[in-house]
Coordinates of C-alpha atoms and ligand atoms in Angstrom, one line a residue:
X1 CA -7.1 -55.6 -27.5
X2 CA -5.5 -57.4 -24.6
X3 CA -5.4 -61.2 -24.4
X4 CA -6.3 -62.2 -20.9
X5 CA -6.5 -66.0 -21.3
X6 CA -4.4 -68.6 -23.2
X7 CA -6.0 -72.0 -22.9
X8 CA -3.2 -74.1 -24.4
X9 CA 0.3 -73.9 -23.0
X10 CA 3.0 -76.5 -22.4
X11 CA 6.0 -76.9 -20.2
X12 CA 8.8 -79.4 -20.0
X13 CA 10.5 -81.8 -22.4
X14 CA 9.4 -81.7 -26.1
X15 CA 11.5 -84.1 -28.1
X16 CA 15.1 -82.8 -27.8
X17 CA 14.2 -79.4 -26.1
X18 CA 13.5 -78.7 -22.5
X19 CA 11.2 -75.8 -21.9
X20 CA 11.7 -74.8 -18.3
X21 CA 8.3 -74.5 -16.6
X22 CA 9.0 -71.3 -14.7
X23 CA 10.6 -69.6 -17.7
X24 CA 7.6 -70.5 -19.9
X25 CA 5.0 -69.3 -17.3
X26 CA 7.1 -66.2 -16.6
X27 CA 7.0 -65.2 -20.3
X28 CA 3.3 -65.7 -20.4
X29 CA 2.5 -63.6 -17.3
X30 CA 5.1 -61.0 -18.2
X31 CA 3.2 -60.6 -21.5
X32 CA 0.1 -59.6 -19.4
X33 CA -1.8 -63.0 -19.9
X34 CA -3.5 -63.4 -16.5
X35 CA -5.1 -66.8 -17.0
X36 CA -3.7 -69.9 -18.7
X37 CA -4.0 -73.6 -18.9
X38 CA -0.8 -75.7 -19.1
X39 CA 0.2 -79.3 -19.3
X40 CA 3.6 -81.1 -19.4
X41 CA 4.9 -82.4 -22.7
X42 CA 7.3 -84.4 -20.6
X43 CA 4.4 -86.8 -20.5
X44 CA 5.4 -87.8 -24.0
X45 CA 8.9 -88.9 -23.0
X46 CA 9.8 -92.6 -23.3
X47 CA 9.1 -94.5 -20.0
X48 CA 8.2 -91.4 -18.1
X49 CA 7.3 -91.9 -14.5
X50 CA 4.4 -89.8 -13.0
X51 CA 6.7 -88.6 -10.2
X52 CA 8.7 -86.6 -12.7
X53 CA 5.6 -84.8 -14.0
X54 CA 4.2 -84.3 -10.5
X55 CA 7.5 -82.5 -9.5
X56 CA 7.4 -80.3 -12.7
X57 CA 3.8 -79.2 -12.0
X58 CA 4.4 -78.7 -8.3
X59 CA 7.2 -76.2 -9.1
X60 CA 4.7 -74.0 -11.0
X61 CA 1.9 -74.5 -8.4
X62 CA 4.2 -73.4 -5.6
X63 CA 4.9 -70.1 -7.4
X64 CA 1.5 -69.3 -9.2
X65 CA -2.1 -69.7 -8.1
X66 CA -3.6 -72.8 -9.8
X67 CA -6.8 -70.8 -10.1
X68 CA -5.2 -68.6 -12.7
X69 CA -2.3 -70.7 -14.0
X70 CA -4.1 -73.9 -14.3
X71 CA -2.4 -77.2 -14.5
X72 CA -4.1 -80.0 -16.5
X73 CA -3.4 -83.7 -15.7
X74 CA -2.0 -85.2 -18.9
X75 CA -3.1 -88.8 -18.2
X76 CA -1.2 -91.5 -20.1
X77 CA -2.0 -95.2 -20.3
X78 CA 1.4 -96.1 -18.6
X79 CA 0.1 -94.6 -15.3
X80 CA -2.3 -97.6 -15.1
X81 CA 0.7 -99.9 -14.4
X82 CA 2.4 -97.3 -12.2
X83 CA -0.7 -97.4 -10.0
X84 CA -1.6 -93.8 -10.5
X85 CA -5.4 -93.3 -10.7
X86 CA -7.0 -90.0 -11.6
X87 CA -8.3 -89.7 -8.1
X88 CA -4.8 -90.1 -6.7
X89 CA -3.2 -87.6 -9.1
X90 CA -6.0 -85.0 -8.3
X91 CA -5.5 -85.5 -4.6
X92 CA -1.8 -84.7 -4.9
X93 CA -2.0 -81.6 -7.1
X94 CA -4.7 -79.0 -7.7
X95 CA -5.4 -79.9 -11.3
X96 CA -8.0 -78.0 -13.1
X97 CA -8.7 -80.3 -16.0
X98 CA -7.4 -83.4 -17.9
X99 CA -5.5 -83.7 -21.1
X100 CA -5.5 -86.6 -23.5
X101 CA -3.2 -87.1 -26.4
X102 CA -4.2 -90.2 -28.5
X103 CA -1.3 -89.7 -30.9
X104 CA 1.5 -89.5 -28.4
X105 CA -0.1 -92.3 -26.4
X106 CA -1.8 -95.3 -27.6
X107 CA -5.3 -95.7 -26.0
X108 CA -6.5 -99.2 -26.9
X109 CA -10.3 -99.4 -26.5
X110 CA -10.1 -103.2 -26.7
X111 CA -8.0 -103.2 -23.6
X112 CA -10.5 -103.3 -20.6
X113 CA -8.2 -101.6 -18.2
X114 CA -7.6 -98.7 -20.6
X115 CA -11.2 -98.4 -21.3
X116 CA -12.2 -98.5 -17.7
X117 CA -9.5 -95.8 -17.0
X118 CA -11.0 -93.5 -19.7
X119 CA -14.4 -93.9 -18.1
X120 CA -12.9 -93.0 -14.7
X121 CA -11.2 -89.9 -16.3
X122 CA -14.5 -88.7 -18.0
X123 CA -16.6 -89.6 -14.9
X124 CA -14.2 -87.6 -12.7
X125 CA -14.3 -84.6 -15.1
X126 CA -18.0 -84.9 -15.2
X127 CA -18.5 -84.9 -11.4
X128 CA -16.1 -82.2 -10.8
X129 CA -17.0 -80.1 -13.7
X130 CA -13.5 -80.2 -15.1
X131 CA -12.6 -79.8 -18.8
X132 CA -11.0 -82.5 -20.8
X133 CA -8.6 -81.2 -23.5
X134 CA -8.1 -83.7 -26.3
X135 CA -5.4 -83.5 -29.0
X136 CA -6.8 -84.1 -32.5
X137 CA -5.3 -85.0 -35.8
X138 CA -6.1 -86.4 -39.2
X139 CA -6.3 -90.1 -39.0
X140 CA -8.2 -92.8 -37.0
X141 CA -5.7 -92.7 -34.2
X142 CA -6.4 -89.1 -33.2
X143 CA -9.3 -87.7 -35.3
X144 CA -11.8 -85.5 -33.4
X145 CA -14.2 -88.4 -33.3
X146 CA -11.9 -90.6 -31.3
X147 CA -13.5 -90.1 -27.9
X148 CA -16.9 -89.1 -29.1
X149 CA -18.7 -92.0 -27.3
X150 CA -17.6 -90.2 -24.0
X151 CA -19.0 -86.9 -25.1
X152 CA -22.4 -88.4 -25.2
X153 CA -22.1 -90.5 -22.0
X154 CA -20.6 -87.6 -19.9
X155 CA -22.6 -84.5 -20.9
X156 CA -21.3 -82.6 -17.8
X157 CA -17.6 -83.0 -18.9
X158 CA -16.5 -80.1 -21.1
X159 CA -14.6 -81.7 -23.9
X160 CA -12.2 -79.4 -25.9
X161 CA -11.0 -80.5 -29.3
X162 CA -7.5 -79.0 -29.6
X163 CA -6.6 -78.1 -33.2
X164 CA -10.0 -78.9 -34.7
X165 CA -8.8 -81.9 -36.8
X166 CA -10.3 -82.8 -39.2
X167 CA -12.5 -79.7 -39.5
X168 CA -15.6 -81.4 -40.9
X169 CA -15.7 -83.8 -37.9
X170 CA -15.1 -81.0 -35.4
X171 CA -18.1 -79.1 -36.9
X172 CA -20.3 -82.2 -36.6
X173 CA -19.3 -82.8 -33.0
X174 CA -19.9 -79.1 -32.1
X175 CA -23.4 -79.5 -33.6
X176 CA -24.1 -82.8 -31.9
X177 CA -22.9 -82.2 -28.4
X178 CA -23.4 -78.9 -26.4
X179 CA -20.5 -79.9 -24.1
X180 CA -18.0 -80.0 -27.0
X181 CA -15.6 -77.0 -27.5
X182 CA -12.6 -76.5 -29.7
X183 CA -9.4 -74.4 -29.5
X184 CA -7.3 -72.3 -31.9
X185 CA -4.0 -74.0 -31.4
X186 CA -2.3 -74.5 -34.9
X187 CA -5.7 -73.7 -36.6
X188 CA -5.5 -71.9 -39.9
X189 CA -7.5 -68.6 -40.1
X190 CA -9.7 -69.9 -42.9
X191 CA -10.7 -72.9 -40.7
X192 CA -11.5 -70.6 -37.8
X193 CA -13.7 -68.5 -40.1
X194 CA -15.5 -71.6 -41.2
X195 CA -16.2 -72.5 -37.6
X196 CA -17.6 -69.0 -37.1
X197 CA -19.8 -69.3 -40.1
X198 CA -21.2 -72.6 -38.8
X199 CA -22.3 -70.7 -35.7
X200 CA -20.0 -71.9 -33.0
X201 CA -18.1 -68.8 -32.0
X202 CA -19.1 -69.1 -28.4
X203 CA -17.4 -72.5 -28.2
X204 CA -14.0 -71.6 -29.6
X205 CA -11.2 -71.1 -27.0
X206 CA -8.1 -69.1 -27.7
X207 CA -5.0 -71.2 -27.2
X208 CA -1.5 -70.8 -28.6
X209 CA 0.3 -74.1 -27.9
X210 CA 3.4 -72.1 -26.9
X211 CA 6.2 -73.0 -26.7
X212 CA 5.5 -75.8 -29.2
X213 CA 5.1 -72.9 -31.7
X214 CA 8.7 -72.0 -30.8
X215 CA 9.9 -75.6 -31.3
X216 CA 8.5 -75.8 -34.9
X217 CA 9.5 -72.3 -35.8
X218 CA 13.1 -73.2 -34.8
X219 CA 13.2 -76.6 -36.4
X220 CA 11.6 -75.4 -39.7
X221 CA 12.4 -71.7 -40.1
X222 CA 10.3 -70.1 -42.8
X223 CA 12.1 -69.5 -46.1
X224 CA 15.0 -71.6 -44.8
X225 CA 16.3 -68.7 -42.8
X226 CA 18.4 -69.8 -39.9
X227 CA 17.3 -67.2 -37.3
X228 CA 15.5 -68.5 -34.3
X229 CA 13.3 -66.3 -32.2
X230 CA 13.8 -66.1 -28.5
X231 CA 10.9 -67.6 -26.4
X232 CA 9.8 -64.1 -25.6
X233 CA 9.7 -63.1 -29.3
X234 CA 7.9 -66.2 -30.2
X235 CA 5.2 -65.7 -27.5
X236 CA 4.8 -62.0 -28.7
X237 CA 4.1 -63.4 -32.2
X238 CA 1.7 -66.1 -30.8
X239 CA -0.2 -63.3 -29.0
X240 CA -0.4 -61.3 -32.1
X241 CA -2.2 -64.2 -33.8
X242 CA -4.5 -64.7 -30.7
X243 CA -5.4 -61.1 -30.8
X244 CA -6.3 -61.4 -34.5
X245 CA -8.3 -64.6 -33.9
X246 CA -10.0 -62.9 -31.0
X247 CA -11.1 -60.1 -33.3
X248 CA -12.5 -62.6 -35.8
X249 CA -14.5 -64.4 -33.1
X250 CA -15.8 -61.2 -31.7
X251 CA -17.0 -59.8 -35.0
X252 CA -19.4 -62.7 -35.5
Ligands
LIG301 ZN1 -0.5 -78.8 -27.3

């Protein structure tokens, strides 16, 4: 079974490693994946300026069609002070969605400017039928529920809960809102099967989180072995998992 789409890819700086955008996308397309969604982890760098991200995305867009290799605007609260609105960013580059990461970036709902900006983001996504990919984690800062008030208020915005964390909250949100989806990035097989049993197979997207998979495999090699896979080897392993997950989703 061939994997045609990978909905969760990153390029750029991730902590101490720089993943060259064209190298990453080249590996994905060479592997036969024709459609993918990517966003820049450089967005998590201290004091990052939007111009740097814009340049990084532009390099990919100049080489690959954004209709198949789809850039997402990873919007961070610092852009408010940089005078970068969602409208402006969207005018500059052919973004196909928005990414939010409430662990890497502090979204303070008590701050009116931050809250207004979030409404602008979800409103934009809603009007233009763009997905919003949201990182989720296990505590109040980034749990799946974190942006749930927006799921209700903007039903035309497709909201994707990356990583499905925590699982019980993810299931409840899938049940409550037809516009909520989830992805398989760093999701355990047992958790995926649980989501299937709950009846949400059609709302699970296959995403690898490559090359973050490579980063963690290199930093924390299994069994303490020192060997690090190349990026190409890592993506082959990631695709193997996506194929297995795809099989699980399709048997439901
Ligand atoms: Zn990710």
